[in-house]
Amino acid sequence: MTRTIKLSDGKSIPALQWGNGSGGLNGKHDPALEYGITALKAGVKAIDTAELYKTEVATGEALKQAAFKKEDIWVTTKNVQATPEVVKANVQDRLSKLGFKPDLLLIHNPFVIADGKIAQFWTLLEDLVLDGTLEGVSLGVSNFRPQDLEAVLSVARIKPVVNQLEYHPYVLTHLQPVLDIHSKHGIVTEAYGPLTPVLRHPTGGPIKPILERIAQRLSKETGTEVDTAAVLLLWTIGKGVVAVTTSTKEHNIKKIVQVDTALPDLTKEEIEEIEAAGRKVHFRNYKEHMSKDFPAPNLPEDL
Ligand SMILES: NC(=O)c1ccc[n+]([C@@H]2O[C@H](COP(=O)([O-])OP(=O)(O)OC[C@H]3O[C@@H](n4cnc5c(N)ncnc54)[C@H](OP(=O)(O)O)[C@@H]3O)[C@@H](O)[C@H]2O)c1
């Protein structure tokens, strides 16, 4: 059984996803195809792709070559280059690159849309759902700050079902206003960069010893080797957040699937302990526009 999370439009989204926009896959058809097939055969149930990654064709090909039916695999894509004038043609291009309709289409970034045009852009995407072009496709956003969400929500006939952004314990304090909007409007958080505290933080920071202790407990109880990355993914899912990770190493891809299919949930106390320690630090890997007109908290990067 794989874990799923309910979206506000009634669909169930796989809680653990494999992306082809990082780890050396971004912009490269062949590795995205090769590792996409490996991931699907290992048991991955959802692929995260995007126009920007140039991996949509490889995503569709991976499904075909691994002999999976589209309805058994969740596919998310994102569009980025479209201006409101060409949104319809851009959306058609997404469908033809993939070879099918995605389950979820995200606006990749608010800053690629000319100032003041986010709401107009959202309205045009909604029109494509309502006229049947995107029938059955859920709509969402990515990297949206509070002001970007408010712009869309002020006009939305269809609310975004998700906001995909960098999410892990070290950005929680900064993201709180975003998370409050998510709660109020039933928007599910999707975490990219969920492994940042164990992979990219220079020391691992204050959650490291907690993750290690929990990894030891789970290793002992399950008789398998559970690492801190697995604990962090379990924490993400435990928060009700979709975890979008990746790997090009077969043993790590298998571990990602194992997190979902073979490991138990963290306890409420463990989830809270990781969160409390994480909230005292501010450390972000993907900086881009997230602090622009949405100031980062005055917290240390480490303790
Ligand atoms: N919307 C956006 O703007 C946006 C931005 C960034 C990313 N994304 C999406 O999110 C996906 C994941 O992003 P991310 O790379 O930042 O995620 P991440 O989960 O923080 O990091 C993924 C990296 O973790 C390593 N890894 C996986 N399992 C491991 C384990 N058990 N132990 C040690 N290392 C492990 C992998 O390296 P190995 O190959 O060595 O295993 C991989 O390169 C992207 O591919 C993309 O689809 C979206």
Short mmCIF file of C-alpha atoms and ligand atoms in Angstrom, two decimals:
data_model
loop_
_atom_site.label_atom_id
_atom_site.label_comp_id
_atom_site.label_asym_id
_atom_site.label_seq_id
_atom_site.Cartn_x
_atom_site.Cartn_y
_atom_site.Cartn_z
CA MET A 1 0.00 0.00 0.00
CA THR A 2 1.31 3.44 -0.88
CA ARG A 3 0.35 6.50 1.13
CA THR A 4 -1.85 9.13 -0.47
CA ILE A 5 -3.08 12.59 0.50
CA LYS A 6 -6.54 13.89 -0.35
CA LEU A 7 -6.73 17.05 -2.47
CA SER A 8 -9.51 19.63 -2.19
CA ASP A 9 -10.91 18.48 -5.57
CA GLY A 10 -11.39 14.95 -4.22
CA LYS A 11 -8.42 13.27 -5.92
CA SER A 12 -5.85 11.27 -3.93
CA ILE A 13 -2.25 12.20 -4.68
CA PRO A 14 0.67 9.83 -3.92
CA ALA A 15 2.47 11.18 -0.83
CA LEU A 16 5.93 10.24 -2.08
CA GLN A 17 7.07 11.30 -5.54
CA TRP A 18 10.17 11.00 -7.73
CA GLY A 19 11.18 14.11 -9.65
CA ASN A 20 13.28 14.45 -12.80
CA GLY A 21 14.18 18.11 -12.32
CA SER A 22 17.33 17.66 -10.21
CA GLY A 23 20.12 15.20 -9.47
CA GLY A 24 21.59 15.72 -12.96
CA LEU A 25 18.34 14.77 -14.73
CA ASN A 26 17.12 18.28 -15.49
CA GLY A 27 17.42 19.04 -19.22
CA LYS A 28 18.63 15.54 -20.10
CA HIS A 29 16.27 13.24 -21.93
CA ASP A 30 18.24 9.99 -21.71
CA PRO A 31 19.01 9.88 -17.96
CA ALA A 32 15.46 11.06 -17.19
CA LEU A 33 14.20 8.16 -19.31
CA GLU A 34 16.64 5.58 -17.92
CA TYR A 35 16.12 6.48 -14.26
CA GLY A 36 12.42 7.08 -14.81
CA ILE A 37 12.12 3.46 -15.92
CA THR A 38 14.23 2.33 -12.93
CA ALA A 39 12.04 4.35 -10.55
CA LEU A 40 8.79 3.03 -11.98
CA LYS A 41 10.00 -0.57 -11.93
CA ALA A 42 11.15 -0.09 -8.32
CA GLY A 43 7.61 0.92 -7.36
CA VAL A 44 7.53 4.73 -7.61
CA LYS A 45 3.92 5.81 -8.17
CA ALA A 46 4.37 9.47 -9.12
CA ILE A 47 6.71 11.47 -11.38
CA ASP A 48 7.27 15.20 -11.07
CA THR A 49 8.35 16.83 -14.34
CA ALA A 50 8.17 20.30 -15.92
CA GLU A 51 8.46 22.22 -19.15
CA LEU A 52 11.57 23.86 -17.67
CA TYR A 53 13.29 20.49 -17.06
CA LYS A 54 12.79 19.39 -20.68
CA THR A 55 11.95 15.94 -19.31
CA GLU A 56 8.26 15.67 -20.21
CA VAL A 57 8.93 13.52 -23.30
CA ALA A 58 11.19 11.25 -21.20
CA THR A 59 8.42 10.97 -18.59
CA GLY A 60 5.88 9.78 -21.14
CA GLU A 61 8.45 7.44 -22.70
CA ALA A 62 9.39 5.99 -19.30
CA LEU A 63 5.77 5.03 -18.65
CA LYS A 64 5.53 3.44 -22.07
CA GLN A 65 8.82 1.55 -21.89
CA ALA A 66 8.23 0.34 -18.34
CA ALA A 67 4.77 -0.81 -19.55
CA PHE A 68 2.76 1.15 -17.00
CA LYS A 69 -0.74 2.34 -17.72
CA LYS A 70 -1.11 6.09 -17.30
CA GLU A 71 -3.94 5.64 -14.79
CA ASP A 72 -1.59 3.77 -12.43
CA ILE A 73 1.03 6.53 -12.24
CA TRP A 74 0.48 10.11 -11.08
CA VAL A 75 2.20 12.70 -13.28
CA THR A 76 2.67 16.35 -12.40
CA THR A 77 4.02 18.90 -14.86
CA LYS A 78 4.56 22.64 -14.64
CA ASN A 79 4.51 25.41 -17.18
CA VAL A 80 6.77 28.36 -17.04
CA GLN A 81 7.35 30.04 -20.37
CA ALA A 82 3.76 30.92 -21.19
CA THR A 83 2.56 34.49 -21.22
CA PRO A 84 -1.21 34.94 -20.93
CA GLU A 85 -1.30 35.45 -24.72
CA VAL A 86 0.03 31.98 -25.45
CA VAL A 87 -1.20 29.98 -22.49
CA LYS A 88 -3.51 27.75 -24.53
CA ALA A 89 -0.78 26.80 -27.01
CA ASN A 90 1.62 26.24 -24.12
CA VAL A 91 -0.80 23.89 -22.38
CA GLN A 92 -1.36 21.94 -25.61
CA ASP A 93 2.41 21.61 -25.87
CA ARG A 94 2.54 20.08 -22.35
CA LEU A 95 -0.08 17.49 -23.34
CA SER A 96 1.65 16.61 -26.58
CA LYS A 97 5.13 16.38 -24.99
CA LEU A 98 3.82 14.01 -22.29
CA GLY A 99 1.55 12.12 -24.66
CA PHE A 100 -1.33 12.29 -22.16
CA LYS A 101 -3.03 14.70 -19.78
CA PRO A 102 -1.10 15.16 -16.52
CA ASP A 103 -2.91 14.59 -13.23
CA LEU A 104 -1.69 17.94 -11.98
CA LEU A 105 -0.52 21.10 -13.75
CA LEU A 106 1.36 23.74 -11.77
CA ILE A 107 2.36 27.32 -12.53
CA HIS A 108 6.08 26.75 -11.95
CA ASN A 109 6.98 30.17 -10.59
CA PRO A 110 5.13 33.41 -9.94
CA PHE A 111 8.03 35.55 -11.12
CA VAL A 112 7.96 34.37 -14.72
CA ILE A 113 4.58 35.97 -15.18
CA ALA A 114 4.62 39.72 -15.74
CA ASP A 115 3.80 41.74 -12.63
CA GLY A 116 0.10 41.83 -11.85
CA LYS A 117 -0.69 39.09 -14.34
CA ILE A 118 -0.75 36.06 -12.02
CA ALA A 119 -4.48 36.36 -11.46
CA GLN A 120 -5.13 36.72 -15.21
CA PHE A 121 -2.93 33.74 -15.91
CA TRP A 122 -4.81 31.62 -13.35
CA THR A 123 -8.14 32.63 -14.89
CA LEU A 124 -6.92 31.47 -18.31
CA LEU A 125 -5.86 28.10 -16.89
CA GLU A 126 -9.26 27.74 -15.22
CA ASP A 127 -10.92 28.50 -18.57
CA LEU A 128 -9.00 25.57 -20.07
CA VAL A 129 -10.35 23.27 -17.35
CA LEU A 130 -13.88 24.57 -17.86
CA ASP A 131 -13.78 24.32 -21.70
CA GLY A 132 -12.63 20.68 -21.45
CA THR A 133 -9.03 21.10 -22.67
CA LEU A 134 -7.79 20.29 -19.17
CA GLU A 135 -10.80 18.31 -18.01
CA GLY A 136 -9.79 16.06 -15.12
CA VAL A 137 -6.49 17.90 -14.59
CA SER A 138 -5.95 19.39 -11.13
CA LEU A 139 -4.46 22.90 -11.03
CA GLY A 140 -1.84 24.10 -8.60
CA VAL A 141 1.05 26.48 -8.10
CA SER A 142 4.71 26.33 -7.14
CA ASN A 143 7.04 28.68 -5.26
CA PHE A 144 4.15 30.99 -4.39
CA ARG A 145 4.66 33.43 -1.50
CA PRO A 146 1.69 34.79 0.50
CA GLN A 147 1.19 37.71 -1.92
CA ASP A 148 1.20 35.37 -4.95
CA LEU A 149 -1.36 33.05 -3.35
CA GLU A 150 -3.57 36.00 -2.38
CA ALA A 151 -3.50 37.29 -5.98
CA VAL A 152 -4.75 33.97 -7.31
CA LEU A 153 -7.23 33.34 -4.49
CA SER A 154 -8.78 36.78 -5.04
CA VAL A 155 -10.09 35.63 -8.45
CA ALA A 156 -10.11 31.84 -8.20
CA ARG A 157 -13.16 29.92 -9.36
CA ILE A 158 -11.04 26.81 -8.88
CA LYS A 159 -8.65 27.04 -5.93
CA PRO A 160 -5.11 25.71 -6.39
CA VAL A 161 -4.99 22.21 -4.92
CA VAL A 162 -1.28 22.35 -4.07
CA ASN A 163 1.63 24.75 -3.67
CA GLN A 164 4.97 23.03 -4.35
CA LEU A 165 7.91 24.72 -2.67
CA GLU A 166 11.09 24.03 -0.71
CA TYR A 167 9.84 22.54 2.51
CA HIS A 168 11.70 20.91 5.42
CA PRO A 169 12.18 21.69 9.13
CA TYR A 170 14.62 24.59 8.47
CA VAL A 171 12.17 26.69 6.43
CA LEU A 172 9.10 26.19 8.62
CA THR A 173 9.36 29.48 10.50
CA HIS A 174 9.70 31.47 7.29
CA LEU A 175 6.91 29.57 5.56
CA GLN A 176 4.37 29.93 8.39
CA PRO A 177 2.31 32.68 6.65
CA VAL A 178 2.23 30.52 3.48
CA LEU A 179 1.22 27.45 5.50
CA ASP A 180 -1.55 29.42 7.21
CA ILE A 181 -3.02 30.29 3.79
CA HIS A 182 -2.73 26.64 2.77
CA SER A 183 -4.71 25.56 5.86
CA LYS A 184 -7.36 28.21 5.34
CA HIS A 185 -7.96 27.26 1.68
CA GLY A 186 -7.36 23.51 1.76
CA ILE A 187 -4.16 23.78 -0.30
CA VAL A 188 -1.86 20.78 0.14
CA THR A 189 1.83 21.57 0.60
CA GLU A 190 4.24 19.74 -1.71
CA ALA A 191 7.84 19.62 -0.49
CA TYR A 192 10.73 19.77 -2.89
CA GLY A 193 14.25 19.72 -1.48
CA PRO A 194 12.89 17.71 1.47
CA LEU A 195 16.33 16.18 2.13
CA THR A 196 18.10 19.56 2.38
CA PRO A 197 18.80 19.27 6.15
CA VAL A 198 20.68 15.98 5.70
CA LEU A 199 22.26 16.65 2.29
CA ARG A 200 22.93 20.37 2.01
CA HIS A 201 23.09 21.89 5.48
CA PRO A 202 26.80 22.15 6.38
CA THR A 203 26.49 20.28 9.70
CA GLY A 204 23.03 18.76 9.59
CA GLY A 205 21.99 21.27 12.26
CA PRO A 206 19.91 20.63 15.39
CA ILE A 207 17.63 17.99 13.91
CA LYS A 208 20.53 15.69 13.00
CA PRO A 209 20.82 13.86 16.37
CA ILE A 210 17.05 13.48 16.51
CA LEU A 211 16.91 11.95 13.02
CA GLU A 212 19.78 9.62 13.93
CA ARG A 213 18.05 8.43 17.08
CA ILE A 214 14.80 7.74 15.21
CA ALA A 215 16.68 6.01 12.38
CA GLN A 216 18.26 3.69 14.99
CA ARG A 217 14.87 2.92 16.52
CA LEU A 218 13.32 2.13 13.14
CA SER A 219 16.32 0.04 12.03
CA LYS A 220 16.05 -2.06 15.19
CA GLU A 221 12.28 -2.44 15.00
CA THR A 222 12.06 -3.22 11.27
CA GLY A 223 15.27 -5.22 10.90
CA THR A 224 16.24 -3.11 7.88
CA GLU A 225 18.79 -0.33 7.64
CA VAL A 226 16.85 2.94 7.93
CA ASP A 227 18.84 6.14 7.26
CA THR A 228 18.23 9.75 8.29
CA ALA A 229 16.97 10.59 4.77
CA ALA A 230 14.19 8.02 5.22
CA VAL A 231 13.26 9.53 8.60
CA LEU A 232 13.05 13.01 7.05
CA LEU A 233 10.78 11.72 4.28
CA LEU A 234 8.58 10.03 6.91
CA TRP A 235 8.47 13.33 8.81
CA THR A 236 7.38 15.18 5.65
CA ILE A 237 4.59 12.71 4.93
CA GLY A 238 3.69 12.72 8.63
CA LYS A 239 3.07 16.47 8.34
CA GLY A 240 0.47 15.74 5.63
CA VAL A 241 2.85 17.10 2.99
CA VAL A 242 3.67 15.46 -0.36
CA ALA A 243 7.41 14.70 -0.49
CA VAL A 244 9.01 15.23 -3.91
CA THR A 245 12.48 13.73 -3.84
CA THR A 246 14.70 12.04 -6.42
CA SER A 247 17.65 9.75 -6.96
CA THR A 248 19.63 8.26 -9.82
CA LYS A 249 21.06 5.49 -7.64
CA GLU A 250 19.10 2.29 -7.74
CA HIS A 251 19.73 1.54 -4.05
CA ASN A 252 18.46 4.99 -3.04
CA ILE A 253 15.45 4.72 -5.38
CA LYS A 254 14.62 1.42 -3.67
CA LYS A 255 14.98 3.09 -0.27
CA ILE A 256 12.58 5.85 -1.35
CA VAL A 257 9.98 3.21 -2.26
CA GLN A 258 10.70 1.34 0.97
CA VAL A 259 9.94 4.47 3.02
CA ASP A 260 6.46 4.48 1.58
CA THR A 261 5.67 0.80 1.44
CA ALA A 262 7.58 -0.78 4.33
CA LEU A 263 8.20 1.79 7.07
CA PRO A 264 5.73 2.79 9.80
CA ASP A 265 4.66 6.37 10.48
CA LEU A 266 6.72 8.41 12.94
CA THR A 267 5.05 8.99 16.29
CA LYS A 268 3.31 12.31 16.94
CA GLU A 269 6.00 13.11 19.52
CA GLU A 270 8.80 12.44 17.02
CA ILE A 271 7.17 14.64 14.39
CA GLU A 272 6.79 17.45 16.92
CA GLU A 273 10.35 17.09 18.25
CA ILE A 274 11.84 17.42 14.73
CA GLU A 275 9.60 20.41 14.02
CA ALA A 276 10.45 22.22 17.27
CA ALA A 277 14.20 21.85 16.68
CA GLY A 278 13.90 22.79 12.99
CA ARG A 279 11.93 25.96 13.66
CA LYS A 280 14.90 27.51 15.51
CA VAL A 281 16.98 27.59 12.31
CA HIS A 282 16.55 29.24 8.91
CA PHE A 283 18.40 27.48 6.10
CA ARG A 284 17.25 27.42 2.51
CA ASN A 285 18.86 25.75 -0.51
CA TYR A 286 16.73 27.14 -3.35
CA LYS A 287 16.77 30.91 -2.75
CA GLU A 288 15.40 32.50 -5.91
CA HIS A 289 12.61 34.97 -5.09
CA MET A 290 11.32 33.45 -1.87
CA SER A 291 12.63 36.23 0.40
CA LYS A 292 11.72 39.06 -2.00
CA ASP A 293 8.93 41.09 -0.37
CA PHE A 294 8.60 38.16 2.06
CA PRO A 295 11.51 38.64 4.47
CA ALA A 296 13.27 35.63 5.93
CA PRO A 297 13.20 35.36 9.73
CA ASN A 298 16.12 36.56 11.77
CA LEU A 299 17.27 33.11 12.82
CA PRO A 300 20.69 31.43 12.75
CA GLU A 301 21.51 28.96 9.99
CA ASP A 302 22.83 26.61 12.62
CA LEU A 303 22.83 26.18 16.38
N1 LIG B 1 8.99 23.47 -8.25
C1 LIG B 1 10.27 23.78 -8.21
O1 LIG B 1 10.67 24.94 -8.43
C2 LIG B 1 11.25 22.70 -7.88
C3 LIG B 1 12.57 23.05 -7.47
C4 LIG B 1 13.44 22.02 -7.15
C5 LIG B 1 13.05 20.68 -7.25
N2 LIG B 1 11.78 20.38 -7.69
C6 LIG B 1 11.35 18.96 -7.86
O2 LIG B 1 11.69 18.21 -6.71
C7 LIG B 1 12.54 17.11 -7.08
C8 LIG B 1 13.48 16.79 -5.93
O3 LIG B 1 14.24 17.93 -5.59
P1 LIG B 1 15.56 17.85 -4.73
O4 LIG B 1 16.62 17.19 -5.53
O5 LIG B 1 15.86 19.18 -4.18
O6 LIG B 1 15.11 16.81 -3.56
P2 LIG B 1 15.85 16.20 -2.31
O7 LIG B 1 15.02 15.04 -1.88
O8 LIG B 1 16.15 17.24 -1.28
O9 LIG B 1 17.27 15.72 -2.83
C9 LIG B 1 17.40 14.70 -3.79
C10 LIG B 1 18.80 14.14 -3.69
O10 LIG B 1 18.84 13.28 -2.57
C11 LIG B 1 19.72 12.21 -2.81
N3 LIG B 1 19.20 11.06 -2.06
C12 LIG B 1 18.03 10.40 -2.26
N4 LIG B 1 17.87 9.42 -1.34
C13 LIG B 1 18.99 9.46 -0.55
C14 LIG B 1 19.42 8.72 0.57
N5 LIG B 1 18.70 7.71 1.08
N6 LIG B 1 20.60 9.07 1.14
C15 LIG B 1 21.36 10.08 0.64
N7 LIG B 1 20.98 10.82 -0.42
C16 LIG B 1 19.82 10.52 -1.01
C17 LIG B 1 19.72 11.98 -4.31
O11 LIG B 1 21.02 11.77 -4.75
P3 LIG B 1 21.48 10.34 -5.38
O12 LIG B 1 21.11 10.39 -6.83
O13 LIG B 1 22.95 10.35 -5.13
O14 LIG B 1 20.76 9.24 -4.65
C18 LIG B 1 19.15 13.29 -4.89
O15 LIG B 1 20.05 13.97 -5.71
C19 LIG B 1 13.20 17.58 -8.37
O16 LIG B 1 13.69 16.52 -9.14
C20 LIG B 1 12.04 18.29 -9.04
O17 LIG B 1 11.18 17.35 -9.65
C21 LIG B 1 10.89 21.36 -7.97
#
